[in-house]
Amino acid sequence: MKTNPVLPSRVRMAIAGAAALLWTACEREVDFGGQLPDSKIAITGFVEAGQPVAVRVTRSWNLAENAGDYTLRDAAVSLYLNGALQPPMQFDADAPLPQYRSTSVARAGDRVRIAVRRDGYPEASAETVVPAHAPPILSIDTVRFRDVNGSDALRFLIRMKDPVAGQQDYYRLVVEERSTVDSEQWSLQSVAFSYDRDAALNEGFRSPSGDLLMNEARNIYGIFSDDIFDGGEYTLNIHFLPLYPGPTGIQWLPDPDAEYGQLVPVPRDTVLQVHYVFRLITLSSSAYLYLKSRSLYESYGEDGALFAEPAIIHTNVTGGLGILGAFRADSAGVEMPPWNL
């Protein structure tokens, strides 16, 4: 394993601070004589099977610029599906993130290519293939247990089927919690789950040196490949602290009928319904490599870890920066029983 001579950020800051104290007396201003890199077009998008194609188009910037919106609103963005040119993509300024949209829909197995031209920048392009198969979720079972903190946790055993043998497939597991409280308003949030006993989710994120020199990278996006179950069935093993329907506890509030602001216990809102949705997503290879590099960067990135390999963000854009990926998904839900069952 190669070593990374870059010191941890706290050590670098300490050295820099000491050096600044020593050199303050002889500090002087000099003109910057270096050359800043030219800006490039950045393409960012994840194509979903059965949905119109949409991508963001921005430009790169350097540290000498102030942070801002670098969206390119007047670019010529071309879409090709299986080599056939589609109608020009139109800029949508009203989207939550301004982007270029197409009326053309990408289907399973389609080869998608985006080409972007804009005066003052080199032409940029990217290509990806929409996964042809979605892995079916066969079943979801639960096992209740006490975690290391003594809390009531659940293991979710998600049985899946790898549709095609003999080819490399890439997947992502996403868990969402949808709950309704007294106000009968839905709330939706992503769930961070633990995967300590799952071989597939751990595969590819084990450090070569174990825990001797550095901590293992965290599989932030829940991605995995079919390396250990190619063409067969597999049971994902995850766990987290679930939310159950019922009272969520008490809160101590001032008693309006008492003096001196005495506190009284008041029941919190009652959760009426809790529904967990498990989304099993098939990723294109470019999407998988991008998410894996993001996970490694967030574990070993600019703050770094001593002796860690440098983490480079994956890109499949030619002549520019960014990522063009594709995916399709299957999903299944679990309704939680009342908390006291």
CSV table of C-alpha atoms in Angstrom, one decimal:
chain,number,residue,atom,x,y,z
A,1,MET,CA,0.0,0.0,0.0
A,2,LYS,CA,1.3,3.4,-0.9
A,3,THR,CA,1.7,5.9,1.9
A,4,ASN,CA,0.3,9.5,1.9
A,5,PRO,CA,2.9,11.9,3.4
A,6,VAL,CA,0.1,14.5,4.0
A,7,LEU,CA,-0.2,15.3,7.7
A,8,PRO,CA,-3.6,15.4,9.4
A,9,SER,CA,-5.2,18.9,9.3
A,10,ARG,CA,-4.7,19.6,13.0
A,11,VAL,CA,-1.0,18.9,12.8
A,12,ARG,CA,-0.7,21.1,9.7
A,13,MET,CA,-2.6,23.9,11.4
A,14,ALA,CA,-0.3,23.8,14.4
A,15,ILE,CA,2.8,23.9,12.3
A,16,ALA,CA,1.3,26.7,10.2
A,17,GLY,CA,0.4,28.7,13.3
A,18,ALA,CA,3.9,28.3,14.8
A,19,ALA,CA,5.5,29.4,11.5
A,20,ALA,CA,3.3,32.4,11.3
A,21,LEU,CA,4.5,33.6,14.7
A,22,LEU,CA,8.1,33.2,13.6
A,23,TRP,CA,7.6,35.0,10.3
A,24,THR,CA,5.3,37.9,11.3
A,25,ALA,CA,8.2,40.3,11.7
A,26,CYS,CA,9.4,39.9,8.1
A,27,GLU,CA,6.0,39.6,6.4
A,28,ARG,CA,5.6,41.5,3.1
A,29,GLU,CA,3.0,41.6,0.3
A,30,VAL,CA,4.0,40.1,-3.1
A,31,ASP,CA,2.0,40.0,-6.3
A,32,PHE,CA,0.6,36.6,-7.3
A,33,GLY,CA,2.6,35.4,-10.3
A,34,GLY,CA,1.0,32.0,-10.8
A,35,GLN,CA,-1.6,31.0,-13.4
A,36,LEU,CA,-5.1,30.0,-12.4
A,37,PRO,CA,-6.6,27.0,-14.2
A,38,ASP,CA,-9.1,27.7,-16.9
A,39,SER,CA,-12.7,27.0,-16.0
A,40,LYS,CA,-14.3,23.8,-17.4
A,41,ILE,CA,-17.9,22.8,-18.0
A,42,ALA,CA,-19.3,20.5,-15.2
A,43,ILE,CA,-22.1,18.0,-16.0
A,44,THR,CA,-24.0,16.4,-13.1
A,45,GLY,CA,-26.9,14.1,-13.5
A,46,PHE,CA,-28.4,10.7,-12.6
A,47,VAL,CA,-30.7,9.3,-15.3
A,48,GLU,CA,-33.7,7.3,-13.9
A,49,ALA,CA,-35.3,4.6,-16.0
A,50,GLY,CA,-38.7,5.6,-17.2
A,51,GLN,CA,-38.2,9.3,-16.5
A,52,PRO,CA,-37.3,12.3,-18.7
A,53,VAL,CA,-33.5,13.0,-18.8
A,54,ALA,CA,-32.3,16.0,-16.8
A,55,VAL,CA,-28.8,17.3,-15.9
A,56,ARG,CA,-27.2,20.2,-14.2
A,57,VAL,CA,-24.6,22.2,-16.2
A,58,THR,CA,-22.3,24.5,-14.3
A,59,ARG,CA,-18.7,25.6,-14.6
A,60,SER,CA,-15.7,25.0,-12.3
A,61,TRP,CA,-14.3,27.7,-10.2
A,62,ASN,CA,-11.0,28.3,-8.3
A,63,LEU,CA,-10.2,29.3,-4.7
A,64,ALA,CA,-9.6,32.9,-5.8
A,65,GLU,CA,-13.3,33.3,-6.6
A,66,ASN,CA,-16.1,34.0,-4.1
A,67,ALA,CA,-18.7,31.2,-3.7
A,68,GLY,CA,-21.7,31.7,-5.9
A,69,ASP,CA,-24.0,30.2,-8.5
A,70,TYR,CA,-22.0,29.0,-11.4
A,71,THR,CA,-24.9,27.6,-13.5
A,72,LEU,CA,-24.4,28.0,-17.2
A,73,ARG,CA,-27.9,29.1,-18.4
A,74,ASP,CA,-27.1,29.6,-22.1
A,75,ALA,CA,-25.4,26.4,-23.0
A,76,ALA,CA,-26.3,24.2,-26.0
A,77,VAL,CA,-27.1,20.8,-24.4
A,78,SER,CA,-27.6,17.8,-26.7
A,79,LEU,CA,-29.0,14.5,-25.7
A,80,TYR,CA,-28.4,11.2,-27.6
A,81,LEU,CA,-30.3,8.0,-26.9
A,82,ASN,CA,-28.6,4.9,-28.4
A,83,GLY,CA,-26.8,7.2,-30.8
A,84,ALA,CA,-29.9,9.1,-32.0
A,85,LEU,CA,-30.0,12.8,-31.4
A,86,GLN,CA,-33.1,14.0,-29.4
A,87,PRO,CA,-34.7,17.4,-29.4
A,88,PRO,CA,-32.5,20.1,-27.6
A,89,MET,CA,-32.7,20.1,-23.8
A,90,GLN,CA,-34.3,23.2,-22.4
A,91,PHE,CA,-33.1,25.2,-19.3
A,92,ASP,CA,-35.5,25.0,-16.4
A,93,ALA,CA,-34.8,28.0,-14.1
A,94,ASP,CA,-37.8,27.1,-11.8
A,95,ALA,CA,-36.4,23.7,-10.7
A,96,PRO,CA,-35.1,23.5,-7.1
A,97,LEU,CA,-31.7,23.2,-8.7
A,98,PRO,CA,-31.6,24.9,-12.1
A,99,GLN,CA,-31.1,22.3,-14.8
A,100,TYR,CA,-31.6,21.3,-18.4
A,101,ARG,CA,-34.6,19.0,-19.1
A,102,SER,CA,-35.6,16.9,-22.0
A,103,THR,CA,-38.9,15.6,-23.1
A,104,SER,CA,-37.2,12.3,-24.1
A,105,VAL,CA,-37.5,9.4,-21.6
A,106,ALA,CA,-34.6,7.0,-21.0
A,107,ARG,CA,-35.6,3.3,-20.9
A,108,ALA,CA,-33.9,0.3,-19.4
A,109,GLY,CA,-30.8,-0.6,-21.3
A,110,ASP,CA,-30.5,2.7,-23.2
A,111,ARG,CA,-27.1,4.3,-23.8
A,112,VAL,CA,-27.4,8.0,-22.8
A,113,ARG,CA,-24.9,10.6,-24.0
A,114,ILE,CA,-24.9,14.3,-23.1
A,115,ALA,CA,-22.8,16.8,-25.0
A,116,VAL,CA,-22.5,20.5,-23.9
A,117,ARG,CA,-21.2,23.4,-25.9
A,118,ARG,CA,-20.7,27.0,-24.7
A,119,ASP,CA,-18.5,29.8,-26.0
A,120,GLY,CA,-15.4,30.2,-24.0
A,121,TYR,CA,-15.2,26.6,-22.8
A,122,PRO,CA,-14.0,23.3,-24.2
A,123,GLU,CA,-16.8,21.0,-25.3
A,124,ALA,CA,-17.7,18.5,-22.6
A,125,SER,CA,-19.5,15.2,-22.9
A,126,ALA,CA,-20.4,12.1,-20.8
A,127,GLU,CA,-22.0,8.8,-21.5
A,128,THR,CA,-23.7,6.1,-19.3
A,129,VAL,CA,-26.0,3.1,-19.7
A,130,VAL,CA,-29.3,2.7,-17.9
A,131,PRO,CA,-29.3,-0.6,-16.0
A,132,ALA,CA,-31.4,-3.2,-17.8
A,133,HIS,CA,-32.6,-5.0,-14.7
A,134,ALA,CA,-33.9,-4.1,-11.3
A,135,PRO,CA,-33.2,-6.5,-8.4
A,136,PRO,CA,-36.5,-7.7,-6.9
A,137,ILE,CA,-37.0,-7.5,-3.2
A,138,LEU,CA,-38.3,-11.0,-2.3
A,139,SER,CA,-39.1,-10.5,1.4
A,140,ILE,CA,-38.3,-8.4,4.5
A,141,ASP,CA,-38.1,-10.0,7.9
A,142,THR,CA,-37.4,-8.4,11.3
A,143,VAL,CA,-35.7,-9.5,14.4
A,144,ARG,CA,-36.0,-7.5,17.6
A,145,PHE,CA,-32.9,-7.3,19.9
A,146,ARG,CA,-31.2,-5.1,22.5
A,147,ASP,CA,-28.2,-3.1,21.1
A,148,VAL,CA,-25.0,-2.3,23.0
A,149,ASN,CA,-26.7,0.7,24.7
A,150,GLY,CA,-29.7,-1.4,25.9
A,151,SER,CA,-32.1,0.2,23.4
A,152,ASP,CA,-34.8,-1.7,21.6
A,153,ALA,CA,-33.5,-2.1,18.0
A,154,LEU,CA,-34.6,-4.1,15.0
A,155,ARG,CA,-32.6,-6.1,12.5
A,156,PHE,CA,-34.1,-5.9,9.0
A,157,LEU,CA,-33.3,-8.9,6.8
A,158,ILE,CA,-33.9,-7.9,3.2
A,159,ARG,CA,-34.0,-10.8,0.8
A,160,MET,CA,-33.0,-9.9,-2.8
A,161,LYS,CA,-32.3,-11.6,-6.1
A,162,ASP,CA,-29.4,-10.7,-8.4
A,163,PRO,CA,-31.2,-11.0,-11.8
A,164,VAL,CA,-28.3,-11.9,-14.1
A,165,ALA,CA,-25.3,-14.2,-13.5
A,166,GLY,CA,-21.9,-13.6,-15.1
A,167,GLN,CA,-22.0,-9.8,-15.2
A,168,GLN,CA,-20.9,-7.2,-12.6
A,169,ASP,CA,-23.9,-5.4,-11.0
A,170,TYR,CA,-23.9,-2.5,-8.6
A,171,TYR,CA,-26.6,-1.7,-6.0
A,172,ARG,CA,-27.6,0.8,-3.4
A,173,LEU,CA,-29.9,0.4,-0.4
A,174,VAL,CA,-31.9,3.4,0.8
A,175,VAL,CA,-34.2,3.4,3.8
A,176,GLU,CA,-36.9,6.1,4.3
A,177,GLU,CA,-39.1,6.7,7.4
A,178,ARG,CA,-42.5,8.1,6.7
A,179,SER,CA,-44.5,8.9,9.9
A,180,THR,CA,-47.8,10.7,10.8
A,181,VAL,CA,-48.3,12.5,14.1
A,182,ASP,CA,-51.3,14.1,15.8
A,183,SER,CA,-51.4,16.8,13.3
A,184,GLU,CA,-51.9,14.1,10.6
A,185,GLN,CA,-49.1,15.6,8.6
A,186,TRP,CA,-46.6,13.3,6.9
A,187,SER,CA,-42.9,13.6,7.7
A,188,LEU,CA,-40.3,11.9,5.5
A,189,GLN,CA,-36.6,11.4,6.4
A,190,SER,CA,-33.7,9.2,5.4
A,191,VAL,CA,-32.6,6.6,7.9
A,192,ALA,CA,-29.0,6.0,8.7
A,193,PHE,CA,-28.6,2.3,9.3
A,194,SER,CA,-25.8,0.1,10.6
A,195,TYR,CA,-24.5,-2.8,8.6
A,196,ASP,CA,-21.8,-4.3,10.9
A,197,ARG,CA,-22.9,-7.9,10.2
A,198,ASP,CA,-23.4,-7.6,6.4
A,199,ALA,CA,-20.7,-8.9,4.2
A,200,ALA,CA,-21.8,-7.2,0.9
A,201,LEU,CA,-22.1,-3.7,2.5
A,202,ASN,CA,-18.7,-4.1,4.2
A,203,GLU,CA,-17.0,-5.4,1.0
A,204,GLY,CA,-14.8,-2.8,-0.6
A,205,PHE,CA,-14.7,-0.6,2.5
A,206,ARG,CA,-12.3,-2.5,4.6
A,207,SER,CA,-8.9,-0.8,5.0
A,208,PRO,CA,-5.9,-3.0,3.9
A,209,SER,CA,-4.3,-2.4,7.3
A,210,GLY,CA,-7.4,-3.0,9.3
A,211,ASP,CA,-7.6,-0.6,12.3
A,212,LEU,CA,-3.9,-0.6,12.9
A,213,LEU,CA,-3.1,2.7,11.1
A,214,MET,CA,-6.5,4.1,10.2
A,215,ASN,CA,-10.2,3.6,10.6
A,216,GLU,CA,-12.1,1.9,7.9
A,217,ALA,CA,-14.0,4.0,5.5
A,218,ARG,CA,-17.7,4.4,6.1
A,219,ASN,CA,-20.1,3.1,3.5
A,220,ILE,CA,-22.1,6.4,3.6
A,221,TYR,CA,-24.4,5.7,0.6
A,222,GLY,CA,-25.2,2.0,1.3
A,223,ILE,CA,-23.6,0.8,-2.0
A,224,PHE,CA,-22.5,-2.8,-2.8
A,225,SER,CA,-21.8,-5.1,-5.7
A,226,ASP,CA,-22.9,-8.7,-6.5
A,227,ASP,CA,-19.3,-10.1,-6.1
A,228,ILE,CA,-20.3,-12.6,-3.4
A,229,PHE,CA,-23.7,-13.6,-4.7
A,230,ASP,CA,-23.5,-13.2,-8.5
A,231,GLY,CA,-26.7,-14.5,-10.0
A,232,GLY,CA,-28.1,-15.8,-6.7
A,233,GLU,CA,-30.2,-14.7,-3.8
A,234,TYR,CA,-28.8,-12.7,-0.9
A,235,THR,CA,-30.1,-11.3,2.4
A,236,LEU,CA,-29.0,-7.9,3.5
A,237,ASN,CA,-28.6,-7.5,7.2
A,238,ILE,CA,-29.0,-4.0,8.6
A,239,HIS,CA,-30.3,-2.5,11.9
A,240,PHE,CA,-31.4,0.8,13.4
A,241,LEU,CA,-33.6,2.1,16.2
A,242,PRO,CA,-37.1,2.2,14.8
A,243,LEU,CA,-39.9,4.6,15.6
A,244,TYR,CA,-43.1,2.9,16.7
A,245,PRO,CA,-46.7,4.3,16.6
A,246,GLY,CA,-47.8,5.6,20.0
A,247,PRO,CA,-46.7,8.3,22.5
A,248,THR,CA,-43.2,9.5,22.0
A,249,GLY,CA,-42.6,10.2,25.6
A,250,ILE,CA,-43.1,13.3,27.8
A,251,GLN,CA,-41.8,16.8,27.9
A,252,TRP,CA,-41.5,19.1,30.9
A,253,LEU,CA,-43.4,22.4,30.4
A,254,PRO,CA,-44.2,25.3,32.7
A,255,ASP,CA,-47.5,24.8,34.6
A,256,PRO,CA,-49.7,27.9,33.7
A,257,ASP,CA,-51.7,27.4,37.0
A,258,ALA,CA,-48.6,27.3,39.2
A,259,GLU,CA,-46.4,30.0,40.6
A,260,TYR,CA,-42.7,30.4,40.1
A,261,GLY,CA,-42.7,28.6,36.7
A,262,GLN,CA,-43.0,25.1,38.0
A,263,LEU,CA,-42.6,22.4,35.4
A,264,VAL,CA,-45.1,19.6,34.8
A,265,PRO,CA,-44.9,16.5,32.6
A,266,VAL,CA,-46.9,16.8,29.4
A,267,PRO,CA,-47.3,13.9,26.8
A,268,ARG,CA,-45.7,14.6,23.5
A,269,ASP,CA,-47.4,14.2,20.2
A,270,THR,CA,-48.7,10.7,19.5
A,271,VAL,CA,-47.3,9.0,16.4
A,272,LEU,CA,-50.3,7.6,14.5
A,273,GLN,CA,-48.4,5.6,11.8
A,274,VAL,CA,-44.9,4.7,10.9
A,275,HIS,CA,-44.0,3.2,7.5
A,276,TYR,CA,-40.5,2.2,6.4
A,277,VAL,CA,-39.7,2.1,2.7
A,278,PHE,CA,-36.7,0.1,1.5
A,279,ARG,CA,-35.5,1.1,-1.9
A,280,LEU,CA,-33.1,-1.3,-3.7
A,281,ILE,CA,-31.5,0.6,-6.6
A,282,THR,CA,-29.4,-0.8,-9.5
A,283,LEU,CA,-26.6,1.6,-10.3
A,284,SER,CA,-24.6,2.1,-13.5
A,285,SER,CA,-20.9,1.5,-13.0
A,286,SER,CA,-20.2,5.2,-13.2
A,287,ALA,CA,-22.8,6.1,-10.5
A,288,TYR,CA,-21.3,3.3,-8.2
A,289,LEU,CA,-17.7,4.5,-8.7
A,290,TYR,CA,-18.7,8.1,-8.1
A,291,LEU,CA,-20.6,7.3,-4.8
A,292,LYS,CA,-17.8,5.0,-3.6
A,293,SER,CA,-15.2,7.8,-4.3
A,294,ARG,CA,-17.4,10.3,-2.4
A,295,SER,CA,-17.5,7.9,0.6
A,296,LEU,CA,-13.7,7.5,0.5
A,297,TYR,CA,-13.2,11.2,0.2
A,298,GLU,CA,-15.4,12.0,3.1
A,299,SER,CA,-13.4,9.4,5.2
A,300,TYR,CA,-9.9,10.2,4.0
A,301,GLY,CA,-10.4,13.5,2.0
A,302,GLU,CA,-8.8,16.9,2.6
A,303,ASP,CA,-8.6,16.4,6.4
A,304,GLY,CA,-7.0,13.1,5.5
A,305,ALA,CA,-5.7,10.2,7.5
A,306,LEU,CA,-2.1,9.4,8.0
A,307,PHE,CA,-0.9,6.8,5.5
A,308,ALA,CA,-4.3,6.8,3.7
A,309,GLU,CA,-4.4,6.6,0.0
A,310,PRO,CA,-5.5,9.9,-1.7
A,311,ALA,CA,-9.2,9.9,-2.4
A,312,ILE,CA,-10.0,11.1,-6.0
A,313,ILE,CA,-13.6,11.8,-7.0
A,314,HIS,CA,-14.6,9.7,-9.9
A,315,THR,CA,-15.7,11.4,-13.1
A,316,ASN,CA,-16.8,10.1,-16.5
A,317,VAL,CA,-17.0,13.5,-18.2
A,318,THR,CA,-14.6,14.1,-21.2
A,319,GLY,CA,-13.4,17.6,-21.7
A,320,GLY,CA,-14.9,18.8,-18.4
A,321,LEU,CA,-15.8,17.7,-14.9
A,322,GLY,CA,-18.8,16.0,-13.1
A,323,ILE,CA,-20.6,12.7,-13.3
A,324,LEU,CA,-23.4,11.2,-15.5
A,325,GLY,CA,-24.9,8.1,-13.9
A,326,ALA,CA,-28.1,6.1,-14.3
A,327,PHE,CA,-30.3,3.9,-12.1
A,328,ARG,CA,-33.5,2.0,-11.7
A,329,ALA,CA,-35.2,0.8,-8.5
A,330,ASP,CA,-37.5,-1.7,-6.7
A,331,SER,CA,-39.0,-0.9,-3.4
A,332,ALA,CA,-40.9,-2.6,-0.5
A,333,GLY,CA,-42.4,-1.3,2.7
A,334,VAL,CA,-42.8,-2.3,6.3
A,335,GLU,CA,-45.6,-1.0,8.6
A,336,MET,CA,-44.5,-0.8,12.2
A,337,PRO,CA,-46.8,-2.2,14.9
A,338,PRO,CA,-47.7,-0.1,18.0
A,339,TRP,CA,-44.8,0.5,20.3
A,340,ASN,CA,-46.1,-1.7,23.2
A,341,LEU,CA,-46.6,-4.9,21.2
